[in-house]
Amino acid sequence: MRNSNKKQSNSIALNTSNEQQENIASPLRRATPQIQKKDASRKLQNNSLIDSTVSTNPSLSIDSKVKVFIRSRPLLPSESSQESSIQISKQDNLLVLNEGNYSIQTNFDKAFVSQDTQIQVFQEFQDPIAQVLEGYNFTIFAYGQTGSGKTYTMFGSDWENMTSKSERVQKQQTFFEQLDTDENFAGIIPRTIYYLFNSVEQKKKENSNLNIQIYCSFLQIYNEKIYDLLQDNNLNKPLGIHESKLDGIFVEGLSEYQVLHYIDTLQLMKRGERNRTIRSTSMNAKSSRSHTIFQLIIETFDESQQDGGNIKRSRINLCDLAGSEKINKSEVMAGGHLNELRNINLSLTTLGKVIHSLSSKSKLPIPFRESKLTRILQESLIGNTITYIVATISPSIDNLDETVSTLKFAERARHITMSIKPNQINSKDDEIVKKLQKEILYLKEILNMRRKGASVNDIHTKFLKLQAENEKLKKDHVSLKQVEQLIEENRHLKSEIQQLYMRESMQKDNTHLSNSYKIQSFEDIDSPVKSLPSISNSTSNDNHISTANASGSTKNLSQFLIKNNSERYSGNNIKSQFSVGSSLPYSHSSNDRSINLGKYNTNIKSYSFVNKSVIDNVSSSNVIRPNSFLGINQISHTPVNIRIKGRQEYKIQNGFIEMNQQDLLQQQKNEKEKKRILERLDQLERIQKYNQQKLQKELDILDSLEKKPANNIKTYSLGSQENIGHYPSKMSSYQQFILGSLQQRQQKSLKNYEFKIKDLERRYFSVNQNSQK
Ligand SMILES: Nc1ncnc2c1ncn2[C@@H]1O[C@H](COP(=O)(O)OP(=O)(O)OP(=O)(O)O)[C@@H](O)[C@H]1O
């Protein structure tokens, strides 16, 4: 044990009394644990397991305590040289930390140690996810010092960084296909997505009238600014936080993507993860420098209740906080790093203060507004939300202070109680109708202004004016169906605006979209597999789909889906919405908006058509067989990325496919290069194998030669009669020469191949990464 960690007395118990004024989130302060003899180490008084299970009766509002789990990671290879580490074990929900003569024991709602798998951790989250479908909000956040395992817990292991090609492929498969059997790989977010979609399927089976829509968004807070991780990968456009009576606290301008299948959602999660700001630090090679929140919004509506029914709208917030980090005076830090660190520490300190105020039931104002993080999490800490915290700790002796600090934070959070009830929107609720009408007016105004070339400032001024005007909106009684339509229209307009903004920011980036493509229309399919959508050739120069081969061809989908269209997008002629299928097998919902193409090929399983209204250029005799399509199943009216075999990436929005010509060329180049490398790799692997076999054979021959006394080889006595003539103690110089040169030659060639293979793998990895950007 290092001297600096030696303490004077033997046992530590956490003091979490409400009077304690210490700022627990600051990593810069040393923990001041209460010290006791080990024998007398006391357990915390509050041992009861807090049950935040809520009633599904929507009229009931009940009290729910924040649930706190603790998770300790194993020692990392870089820490294994340490003389000693903190011994962390658990007894039921009691976490026990032993370090030399010191001991810390404290109770949590659940304790996880290094042997506990990702599946075991996730099992604790299944109940509240089921509650989300009843209209309850649910937040999970991972808290802990840098390098303690927050990202591992929330997202999963860093498999993409693994070097072995075969392992990468296997992990990729696991990620998308075997979440329920994989124990250690995927973290809480992918599992939540998977579980949620399965639960939705189950619910729909139980009640075929249920219409459940899922949307997702992903944001990061970096240096006290909020960015959309799905739209803004260059930190170009910080977003603002607003509060409204109906929506509560929300981030204005954050994109919401409608998602139809878990694979699409995972793709979006991966896209956002790639855009996250990370840095290599002394504690963690891939340290998250921003707080991220992955949000799933679930809207449930019973179609059998025409009037007077309810729409349930709930949220799942999955937060991976940036970790606190000490400012290391001996280490030279880049200016940016220091700034990040200050901002991270500031927001975590504020979170600590907020938790302290809430747990001590202080009468003083709670400092939610002191940081963006606490402002966004406000509703998860005092609002209508089931909240779980996973506090992560490290067993490294060097991190003892931070570990104690995390435990104190976690213990305090357990004292927070919230009153929760399901979120329901009633069609007779004038507030919601007013709000939707207001928003639609506002959005229409903005769209018109944008089309006429108005600036963002003009629009903001107009917006303020509109807000005032819209207060006067008349009260109408509308049906639930109408409310749904209003929501749809609203969403549609928002996505148009999003697209406009996106284009603007892309133009600013000097990223010129050299081609704009539009998909005009598809047929809505009533019964799966019976008839398939098809597309006919469009010869005109208008916005129609071009079909390179429309009758049963197996050509690349891109060939018949898209057509170079010089005309720019105009919001008025959006006629159809569609989503394209996933490359992985799944059975889509049985409602009339989807179709299973599984019968026709294995790559694409589902098409979804949302809008029946317009059918252009579609004949039912032809069959689409997009078997080379490795796309994701996505919505149409918010931007989505689609991958087509060969990994070109397209953006689809409002029935448009857009692609950057330069990107496309680069992608194609990358693909060619990758293919070439893979072929060369295969070839080299074959040669290497052949050489190994050859070497082995030659060695075997020499071995047998060595054992056999050849006539022309002198044998030597080893002093024992039996050995004479059988085991020559010395090979002939000829044999030695052959063996030596053979070995040398083979070793050289094997090394050469090994080197070449490594080099190719490295190049493949870098090309692959480039093509995923
Ligand atoms: N339970 C675990 N089992 C195995 N390895 C783990 C576990 N938890 C974390 N690790 C490993 O520890 C390292 C640091 O973990 P991670 O990046 O999740 O930390 P973090 O708390 O998110 O750090 P930061 O705040 O700097 O982003 C990673 O290499 C990760 O794979």
Short mmCIF file of C-alpha atoms in Angstrom, two decimals, residues 246-693:
data_model
loop_
_atom_site.label_atom_id
_atom_site.label_comp_id
_atom_site.label_asym_id
_atom_site.label_seq_id
_atom_site.Cartn_x
_atom_site.Cartn_y
_atom_site.Cartn_z
CA LEU A 246 -47.22 21.71 -20.83
CA ASP A 247 -43.81 20.38 -21.82
CA GLY A 248 -41.99 21.26 -18.67
CA ILE A 249 -38.27 21.82 -19.19
CA PHE A 250 -37.19 21.10 -22.76
CA VAL A 251 -34.32 21.78 -25.15
CA GLU A 252 -35.52 23.93 -28.00
CA GLY A 253 -34.53 22.72 -31.46
CA LEU A 254 -33.42 19.27 -30.34
CA SER A 255 -34.26 16.76 -33.07
CA GLU A 256 -36.64 13.92 -32.31
CA TYR A 257 -36.41 10.91 -34.61
CA GLN A 258 -39.31 8.58 -34.94
CA VAL A 259 -38.05 5.03 -34.66
CA LEU A 260 -39.83 1.90 -35.73
CA HIS A 261 -37.44 -0.79 -34.68
CA TYR A 262 -34.77 -1.33 -32.08
CA ILE A 263 -32.03 -1.66 -34.67
CA ASP A 264 -32.76 1.82 -36.01
CA THR A 265 -32.61 3.18 -32.52
CA LEU A 266 -29.30 1.45 -31.87
CA GLN A 267 -27.97 2.94 -35.09
CA LEU A 268 -28.94 6.40 -33.93
CA MET A 269 -27.38 5.73 -30.55
CA LYS A 270 -24.15 4.67 -32.26
CA ARG A 271 -24.22 7.73 -34.48
CA GLY A 272 -24.56 10.03 -31.49
CA GLU A 273 -21.90 8.13 -29.57
CA ARG A 274 -19.47 8.71 -32.41
CA ASN A 275 -20.17 12.44 -32.26
CA ARG A 276 -19.56 12.66 -28.53
CA THR A 277 -16.59 14.65 -27.36
CA ILE A 278 -13.91 12.44 -25.86
CA ARG A 279 -10.28 12.89 -24.89
CA SER A 280 -7.49 10.62 -23.87
CA THR A 281 -6.51 11.40 -20.28
CA SER A 282 -4.13 9.87 -17.78
CA MET A 283 -7.09 8.06 -16.20
CA ASN A 284 -8.95 6.90 -19.27
CA ALA A 285 -7.87 6.49 -22.88
CA LYS A 286 -11.37 7.41 -24.07
CA SER A 287 -12.67 9.74 -21.43
CA SER A 288 -16.07 11.34 -22.04
CA ARG A 289 -15.74 15.09 -21.88
CA SER A 290 -19.44 15.82 -22.01
CA HIS A 291 -22.57 14.78 -20.20
CA THR A 292 -24.88 12.94 -22.58
CA ILE A 293 -28.60 12.28 -22.41
CA PHE A 294 -30.17 9.72 -24.71
CA GLN A 295 -33.91 10.24 -24.70
CA LEU A 296 -36.73 7.95 -25.73
CA ILE A 297 -40.18 9.48 -25.97
CA ILE A 298 -43.10 7.11 -25.99
CA GLU A 299 -46.59 8.10 -27.07
CA THR A 300 -49.38 5.63 -26.48
CA PHE A 301 -52.89 6.03 -27.76
CA ASP A 302 -55.83 3.64 -27.80
CA GLU A 303 -57.45 3.92 -31.22
CA SER A 304 -60.65 2.27 -30.07
CA GLN A 305 -61.45 5.27 -27.89
CA GLN A 306 -62.52 7.74 -30.52
CA ASP A 307 -63.44 10.66 -28.32
CA GLY A 308 -62.47 11.48 -24.84
CA GLY A 309 -59.57 9.07 -24.69
CA ASN A 310 -56.08 9.77 -23.49
CA ILE A 311 -52.69 10.01 -25.07
CA LYS A 312 -49.94 8.89 -22.73
CA ARG A 313 -46.62 10.56 -23.28
CA SER A 314 -43.61 9.52 -21.29
CA ARG A 315 -39.85 9.82 -21.48
CA ILE A 316 -36.86 7.71 -20.68
CA ASN A 317 -33.73 9.78 -20.01
CA LEU A 318 -30.51 7.78 -20.08
CA CYS A 319 -27.65 9.94 -18.87
CA ASP A 320 -23.97 9.21 -18.92
CA LEU A 321 -22.31 11.99 -16.98
CA ALA A 322 -18.76 13.10 -17.59
CA GLY A 323 -16.51 12.00 -14.76
CA SER A 324 -14.92 14.24 -12.20
CA GLU A 325 -11.16 14.50 -12.52
CA LYS A 326 -8.47 16.01 -10.37
CA ILE A 327 -6.42 18.83 -11.84
CA ASN A 328 -3.01 17.26 -11.89
CA LYS A 329 -0.48 19.97 -11.22
CA SER A 330 2.43 17.86 -12.35
CA GLU A 331 0.79 17.14 -15.70
CA VAL A 332 0.84 19.65 -18.49
CA MET A 333 -2.73 19.96 -19.68
CA ALA A 334 -3.84 21.48 -22.93
CA GLY A 335 -5.89 24.65 -22.50
CA GLY A 336 -8.98 22.91 -23.86
CA HIS A 337 -8.59 20.05 -21.43
CA LEU A 338 -8.35 22.38 -18.46
CA ASN A 339 -11.43 24.27 -19.55
CA GLU A 340 -13.39 21.04 -20.00
CA LEU A 341 -12.30 19.91 -16.62
CA ARG A 342 -13.42 23.11 -14.94
CA ASN A 343 -16.80 22.90 -16.61
CA ILE A 344 -17.24 19.23 -15.75
CA ASN A 345 -16.29 19.85 -12.15
CA LEU A 346 -18.51 22.91 -11.93
CA SER A 347 -21.58 21.05 -13.14
CA LEU A 348 -20.89 18.05 -10.91
CA THR A 349 -20.36 20.34 -7.94
CA THR A 350 -23.73 21.94 -8.66
CA LEU A 351 -25.29 18.50 -8.95
CA GLY A 352 -23.77 17.69 -5.55
CA LYS A 353 -25.25 20.87 -4.09
CA VAL A 354 -28.66 20.11 -5.56
CA ILE A 355 -28.64 16.57 -4.20
CA HIS A 356 -27.56 17.90 -0.84
CA SER A 357 -30.36 20.51 -0.73
CA LEU A 358 -32.95 17.97 -1.81
CA SER A 359 -31.85 15.27 0.61
CA SER A 360 -31.65 17.70 3.53
CA LYS A 361 -35.05 19.16 2.58
CA SER A 362 -33.48 22.57 2.85
CA LYS A 363 -35.79 25.57 2.66
CA LEU A 364 -33.23 27.52 0.65
CA PRO A 365 -33.66 27.82 -3.11
CA ILE A 366 -32.24 24.81 -4.95
CA PRO A 367 -29.48 25.88 -7.37
CA PHE A 368 -30.82 24.07 -10.43
CA ARG A 369 -30.04 27.03 -12.68
CA GLU A 370 -26.35 27.10 -11.79
CA SER A 371 -25.53 24.52 -14.45
CA LYS A 372 -27.11 23.17 -17.62
CA LEU A 373 -26.87 19.64 -16.29
CA THR A 374 -28.92 20.31 -13.17
CA ARG A 375 -31.40 22.40 -15.14
CA ILE A 376 -32.04 19.52 -17.54
CA LEU A 377 -32.11 16.97 -14.74
CA GLN A 378 -34.38 19.17 -12.61
CA GLU A 379 -37.49 17.20 -13.45
CA SER A 380 -35.72 13.94 -12.78
CA LEU A 381 -34.84 15.14 -9.30
CA ILE A 382 -37.97 16.95 -8.20
CA GLY A 383 -40.46 16.35 -10.94
CA ASN A 384 -42.68 13.58 -12.04
CA THR A 385 -40.03 10.92 -12.73
CA ILE A 386 -38.93 7.53 -11.49
CA THR A 387 -35.21 8.08 -11.03
CA TYR A 388 -32.41 5.54 -10.66
CA ILE A 389 -28.76 6.43 -10.13
CA VAL A 390 -25.89 4.07 -10.84
CA ALA A 391 -22.85 5.27 -8.94
CA THR A 392 -19.68 3.72 -10.31
CA ILE A 393 -16.48 3.25 -8.31
CA SER A 394 -12.98 1.98 -8.95
CA PRO A 395 -11.09 -0.50 -6.75
CA SER A 396 -7.82 1.33 -7.35
CA ILE A 397 -6.10 2.46 -4.18
CA ASP A 398 -5.23 5.74 -5.87
CA ASN A 399 -8.91 6.57 -6.15
CA LEU A 400 -9.92 5.95 -2.55
CA ASP A 401 -10.88 9.57 -1.87
CA GLU A 402 -13.02 9.81 -4.98
CA THR A 403 -14.63 6.49 -4.18
CA VAL A 404 -15.62 7.67 -0.72
CA SER A 405 -16.91 10.90 -2.23
CA THR A 406 -19.04 8.97 -4.76
CA LEU A 407 -20.44 6.77 -2.01
CA LYS A 408 -21.47 9.83 -0.03
CA PHE A 409 -23.13 11.37 -3.05
CA ALA A 410 -24.99 8.13 -3.69
CA GLU A 411 -26.05 7.76 -0.10
CA ARG A 412 -27.47 11.27 -0.03
CA ALA A 413 -29.38 10.78 -3.25
CA ARG A 414 -31.28 7.96 -1.58
CA HIS A 415 -33.04 10.46 0.63
CA ILE A 416 -34.75 12.22 -2.24
CA THR A 417 -38.42 11.51 -2.69
CA MET A 418 -40.65 12.51 -5.60
CA SER A 419 -44.32 12.44 -6.22
CA ILE A 420 -45.04 10.68 -9.49
CA LYS A 421 -48.02 10.01 -11.69
CA PRO A 422 -48.53 9.02 -15.31
CA ASN A 423 -48.51 11.74 -17.98
CA GLN A 424 -51.74 11.85 -19.86
CA ILE A 425 -53.06 14.24 -22.40
CA ASN A 426 -56.80 14.35 -22.63
CA SER A 427 -58.42 15.38 -25.85
CA LYS A 428 -60.80 17.53 -23.87
CA ASP A 429 -57.92 19.36 -22.37
CA ASP A 430 -58.06 22.82 -23.85
CA GLU A 431 -54.50 23.50 -22.86
CA ILE A 432 -53.08 20.87 -25.17
CA VAL A 433 -55.27 21.88 -28.07
CA LYS A 434 -54.33 25.49 -27.62
CA LYS A 435 -50.71 24.61 -27.40
CA LEU A 436 -50.73 22.53 -30.54
CA GLN A 437 -52.62 25.10 -32.55
CA LYS A 438 -50.28 27.75 -31.33
CA GLU A 439 -47.24 25.73 -32.24
CA ILE A 440 -48.57 24.94 -35.69
CA LEU A 441 -49.21 28.59 -36.40
CA TYR A 442 -45.79 29.47 -35.20
CA LEU A 443 -44.10 26.76 -37.20
CA LYS A 444 -45.98 27.67 -40.35
CA GLU A 445 -44.95 31.27 -39.95
CA ILE A 446 -41.33 30.28 -39.49
CA LEU A 447 -41.40 28.04 -42.51
CA ASN A 448 -42.84 30.76 -44.68
CA MET A 449 -40.29 33.22 -43.43
CA ARG A 450 -37.48 30.79 -44.03
CA ARG A 451 -38.65 30.14 -47.55
CA LYS A 452 -38.63 33.85 -48.16
CA GLY A 453 -35.06 33.99 -46.92
CA ALA A 454 -35.56 35.57 -43.48
CA SER A 455 -32.73 35.36 -40.98
CA VAL A 456 -32.84 33.50 -37.67
CA ASN A 457 -33.10 36.81 -35.78
CA ASP A 458 -36.10 37.92 -37.80
CA ILE A 459 -37.73 34.66 -37.01
CA HIS A 460 -37.10 34.98 -33.33
CA THR A 461 -38.66 38.44 -33.23
CA LYS A 462 -41.62 37.14 -35.14
CA PHE A 463 -41.89 34.25 -32.77
CA LEU A 464 -42.13 36.51 -29.75
CA LYS A 465 -44.87 38.46 -31.47
CA LEU A 466 -46.69 35.30 -32.36
CA GLN A 467 -46.50 34.07 -28.84
CA ALA A 468 -48.36 37.13 -27.66
CA GLU A 469 -50.93 36.91 -30.44
CA ASN A 470 -51.60 33.26 -29.92
CA GLU A 471 -52.63 33.81 -26.35
CA LYS A 472 -55.92 34.89 -27.83
CA LEU A 473 -56.58 31.55 -29.47
CA LYS A 474 -60.15 30.47 -29.19
CA LYS A 475 -61.15 27.41 -27.21
CA ASP A 476 -62.43 24.63 -29.43
CA HIS A 477 -63.65 21.28 -28.43
CA VAL A 478 -61.84 18.75 -30.58
CA SER A 479 -61.71 15.00 -30.77
CA LEU A 480 -58.77 12.88 -29.86
CA LYS A 481 -58.28 12.08 -33.53
CA GLN A 482 -57.97 15.77 -34.27
CA VAL A 483 -55.47 16.15 -31.48
CA GLU A 484 -53.48 13.34 -33.04
CA GLN A 485 -53.60 15.10 -36.38
CA LEU A 486 -52.47 18.30 -34.78
CA ILE A 487 -49.56 16.51 -33.18
CA GLU A 488 -48.68 14.95 -36.51
CA GLU A 489 -48.85 18.25 -38.35
CA ASN A 490 -46.82 19.86 -35.65
CA ARG A 491 -44.14 17.21 -35.85
CA HIS A 492 -44.09 17.44 -39.59
CA LEU A 493 -43.53 21.17 -39.57
CA LYS A 494 -40.83 20.86 -36.96
CA SER A 495 -38.99 18.39 -39.10
CA GLU A 496 -39.20 20.72 -42.09
CA ILE A 497 -37.68 23.45 -40.04
CA GLN A 498 -35.05 21.11 -38.75
CA GLN A 499 -34.15 20.29 -42.29
CA LEU A 500 -33.92 23.92 -43.21
CA TYR A 501 -31.65 24.59 -40.28
CA MET A 502 -29.57 21.59 -41.10
CA ARG A 503 -29.11 22.74 -44.66
CA GLU A 504 -28.16 26.15 -43.49
CA SER A 505 -25.52 24.81 -41.14
CA MET A 506 -24.23 22.48 -43.82
CA GLN A 507 -23.91 25.37 -46.20
CA LYS A 508 -22.02 27.26 -43.57
CA ASP A 509 -19.65 24.34 -43.32
CA ASN A 510 -19.02 24.66 -47.02
CA THR A 511 -20.40 21.21 -47.42
CA HIS A 512 -22.19 21.48 -50.69
CA LEU A 513 -24.69 18.89 -51.46
CA SER A 514 -24.00 18.38 -55.05
CA ASN A 515 -26.96 16.14 -55.57
CA SER A 516 -30.38 16.15 -54.12
CA TYR A 517 -32.56 13.16 -54.63
CA LYS A 518 -36.14 12.69 -54.00
CA ILE A 519 -38.31 9.68 -53.53
CA GLN A 520 -41.72 10.58 -54.66
CA SER A 521 -44.05 7.91 -53.54
CA PHE A 522 -44.72 4.38 -52.58
CA GLU A 523 -47.81 2.36 -52.30
CA ASP A 524 -49.24 1.67 -48.94
CA ILE A 525 -49.50 -2.03 -48.46
CA ASP A 526 -52.46 -3.58 -46.78
CA SER A 527 -51.36 -7.12 -46.35
CA PRO A 528 -47.82 -8.20 -45.80
CA VAL A 529 -46.10 -10.21 -48.53
CA LYS A 530 -49.24 -10.55 -50.65
CA SER A 531 -48.28 -7.61 -52.77
CA LEU A 532 -45.07 -5.73 -52.75
CA PRO A 533 -44.44 -2.13 -53.54
CA SER A 534 -42.86 -1.48 -56.82
CA ILE A 535 -41.65 1.47 -58.71
CA SER A 536 -41.80 2.21 -62.34
CA ASN A 537 -39.38 4.12 -64.44
CA SER A 538 -39.76 7.79 -64.51
CA THR A 539 -38.49 9.32 -67.62
CA SER A 540 -39.46 12.86 -66.93
CA ASN A 541 -37.12 15.29 -65.37
CA ASP A 542 -39.33 15.89 -62.40
CA ASN A 543 -39.12 14.67 -58.87
CA HIS A 544 -40.04 11.09 -59.44
CA ILE A 545 -38.23 7.97 -58.57
CA SER A 546 -35.96 6.55 -61.14
CA THR A 547 -36.01 2.83 -61.39
CA ALA A 548 -33.00 1.37 -63.05
CA ASN A 549 -34.55 -1.99 -62.85
CA ALA A 550 -38.02 -2.37 -61.51
CA SER A 551 -39.05 -5.87 -62.28
CA GLY A 552 -37.65 -8.40 -59.97
CA SER A 553 -34.15 -7.14 -60.30
CA THR A 554 -31.71 -7.75 -57.54
CA LYS A 555 -29.77 -4.62 -58.27
CA ASN A 556 -28.70 -2.24 -55.61
CA LEU A 557 -31.68 -0.44 -54.21
CA SER A 558 -29.99 2.85 -54.64
CA GLN A 559 -30.17 2.36 -58.35
CA PHE A 560 -33.87 2.39 -58.48
CA LEU A 561 -34.72 4.48 -55.49
CA ILE A 562 -32.92 7.58 -56.37
CA LYS A 563 -32.57 9.85 -59.24
CA ASN A 564 -30.46 12.86 -59.67
CA ASN A 565 -32.71 15.76 -59.12
CA SER A 566 -31.38 19.20 -59.59
CA GLU A 567 -34.47 20.79 -58.16
CA ARG A 568 -34.14 21.80 -54.58
CA TYR A 569 -36.49 20.58 -51.98
CA SER A 570 -39.73 22.41 -51.55
CA GLY A 571 -41.80 21.59 -48.52
CA ASN A 572 -45.13 21.70 -50.30
CA ASN A 573 -44.75 18.63 -52.39
CA ILE A 574 -44.03 16.11 -49.75
CA LYS A 575 -46.44 13.38 -50.54
CA SER A 576 -45.33 10.23 -49.01
CA GLN A 577 -43.44 8.95 -46.11
CA PHE A 578 -41.69 5.71 -45.98
CA SER A 579 -39.21 3.82 -44.01
CA VAL A 580 -36.78 1.30 -45.28
CA GLY A 581 -36.10 -2.04 -43.85
CA SER A 582 -33.53 -3.33 -41.53
CA SER A 583 -30.79 -5.63 -42.63
CA LEU A 584 -31.41 -7.89 -39.72
CA PRO A 585 -34.28 -10.26 -39.26
CA TYR A 586 -37.20 -9.19 -37.22
CA SER A 587 -40.90 -9.42 -37.54
CA HIS A 588 -42.53 -6.13 -37.83
CA SER A 589 -45.80 -5.19 -36.23
CA SER A 590 -48.84 -6.60 -37.84
CA ASN A 591 -50.55 -3.31 -38.48
CA ASP A 592 -51.25 -2.30 -42.02
CA ARG A 593 -48.36 0.09 -42.20
CA SER A 594 -45.69 -2.42 -42.64
CA ILE A 595 -44.72 -5.22 -44.87
CA ASN A 596 -42.46 -8.15 -44.43
CA LEU A 597 -40.11 -8.66 -47.30
CA GLY A 598 -38.37 -11.54 -45.60
CA LYS A 599 -39.77 -13.95 -48.13
CA TYR A 600 -37.96 -12.21 -50.90
CA ASN A 601 -34.56 -11.70 -49.51
CA THR A 602 -32.63 -11.92 -46.33
CA ASN A 603 -31.18 -8.48 -46.17
CA ILE A 604 -34.27 -6.43 -45.97
CA LYS A 605 -37.22 -7.33 -43.88
CA SER A 606 -39.56 -4.47 -43.68
CA TYR A 607 -40.97 -1.53 -45.47
CA SER A 608 -43.24 0.82 -43.67
CA PHE A 609 -45.50 3.22 -45.39
CA VAL A 610 -47.08 5.80 -43.27
CA ASN A 611 -49.07 7.81 -45.68
CA LYS A 612 -51.70 6.26 -47.87
CA SER A 613 -52.72 9.41 -49.62
CA VAL A 614 -50.64 9.67 -52.73
CA ILE A 615 -49.62 6.90 -55.05
CA ASP A 616 -47.51 7.98 -57.97
CA ASN A 617 -45.77 5.86 -60.51
CA VAL A 618 -46.49 2.64 -58.77
CA SER A 619 -47.67 -0.48 -60.42
CA SER A 620 -48.42 -3.59 -58.48
CA SER A 621 -47.00 -6.06 -60.94
CA ASN A 622 -43.38 -5.40 -60.23
CA VAL A 623 -41.50 -6.48 -57.22
CA ILE A 624 -38.74 -4.71 -55.39
CA ARG A 625 -35.98 -7.03 -54.42
CA PRO A 626 -33.53 -4.80 -52.68
CA ASN A 627 -31.40 -7.63 -51.51
CA SER A 628 -28.27 -5.61 -51.50
CA PHE A 629 -29.69 -3.09 -49.17
CA LEU A 630 -28.09 -2.99 -45.79
CA GLY A 631 -30.27 -0.13 -44.70
CA ILE A 632 -31.74 0.78 -41.42
CA ASN A 633 -35.41 0.91 -40.82
CA GLN A 634 -36.14 4.55 -40.43
CA ILE A 635 -38.66 7.25 -40.64
CA SER A 636 -38.96 9.55 -43.50
CA HIS A 637 -39.92 12.90 -42.24
CA THR A 638 -37.05 13.51 -39.96
CA PRO A 639 -33.53 13.14 -41.29
CA VAL A 640 -32.12 9.67 -41.13
CA ASN A 641 -29.00 8.05 -42.39
CA ILE A 642 -29.20 4.99 -44.49
CA ARG A 643 -26.39 2.66 -45.28
CA ILE A 644 -26.43 0.87 -48.51
CA LYS A 645 -24.23 -2.10 -49.14
CA GLY A 646 -20.87 -0.71 -49.90
CA ARG A 647 -21.46 1.65 -47.01
CA GLN A 648 -22.39 4.80 -48.82
CA GLU A 649 -24.35 6.89 -46.44
CA TYR A 650 -27.45 8.74 -47.47
CA LYS A 651 -29.63 11.11 -45.60
CA ILE A 652 -33.32 10.61 -46.02
CA GLN A 653 -35.78 13.22 -45.07
CA ASN A 654 -39.29 13.88 -46.15
CA GLY A 655 -38.90 11.39 -48.87
CA PHE A 656 -35.61 12.82 -50.05
CA ILE A 657 -32.34 11.12 -50.31
CA GLU A 658 -29.45 13.44 -50.11
CA MET A 659 -25.86 12.60 -50.47
CA ASN A 660 -22.71 14.48 -50.69
CA GLN A 661 -21.02 13.70 -53.95
CA GLN A 662 -17.58 14.04 -52.47
CA ASP A 663 -18.48 11.78 -49.59
CA LEU A 664 -19.91 9.31 -51.98
CA LEU A 665 -16.76 9.19 -54.07
CA GLN A 666 -14.65 8.90 -50.96
CA GLN A 667 -16.90 6.13 -49.66
CA GLN A 668 -16.60 4.26 -52.91
CA LYS A 669 -12.85 4.64 -52.83
CA ASN A 670 -12.78 3.42 -49.26
CA GLU A 671 -14.90 0.44 -50.13
CA LYS A 672 -12.63 -0.51 -52.99
CA GLU A 673 -9.60 -0.11 -50.82
CA LYS A 674 -11.21 -2.18 -48.06
CA LYS A 675 -12.12 -4.91 -50.50
CA ARG A 676 -8.61 -4.95 -51.88
CA ILE A 677 -7.11 -5.12 -48.39
CA LEU A 678 -9.44 -7.90 -47.36
CA GLU A 679 -8.59 -9.92 -50.46
CA ARG A 680 -4.91 -9.37 -49.89
CA LEU A 681 -5.35 -10.32 -46.24
CA ASP A 682 -7.04 -13.55 -47.19
CA GLN A 683 -4.30 -14.28 -49.66
CA LEU A 684 -1.59 -13.58 -47.12
CA GLU A 685 -3.32 -15.65 -44.49
CA ARG A 686 -3.46 -18.54 -46.94
CA ILE A 687 0.22 -18.15 -47.81
CA GLN A 688 1.14 -17.94 -44.19
CA LYS A 689 -0.80 -21.09 -43.41
CA TYR A 690 0.79 -22.86 -46.34
CA ASN A 691 4.24 -21.78 -45.20
CA GLN A 692 3.58 -22.93 -41.70
CA GLN A 693 2.53 -26.32 -42.96
#
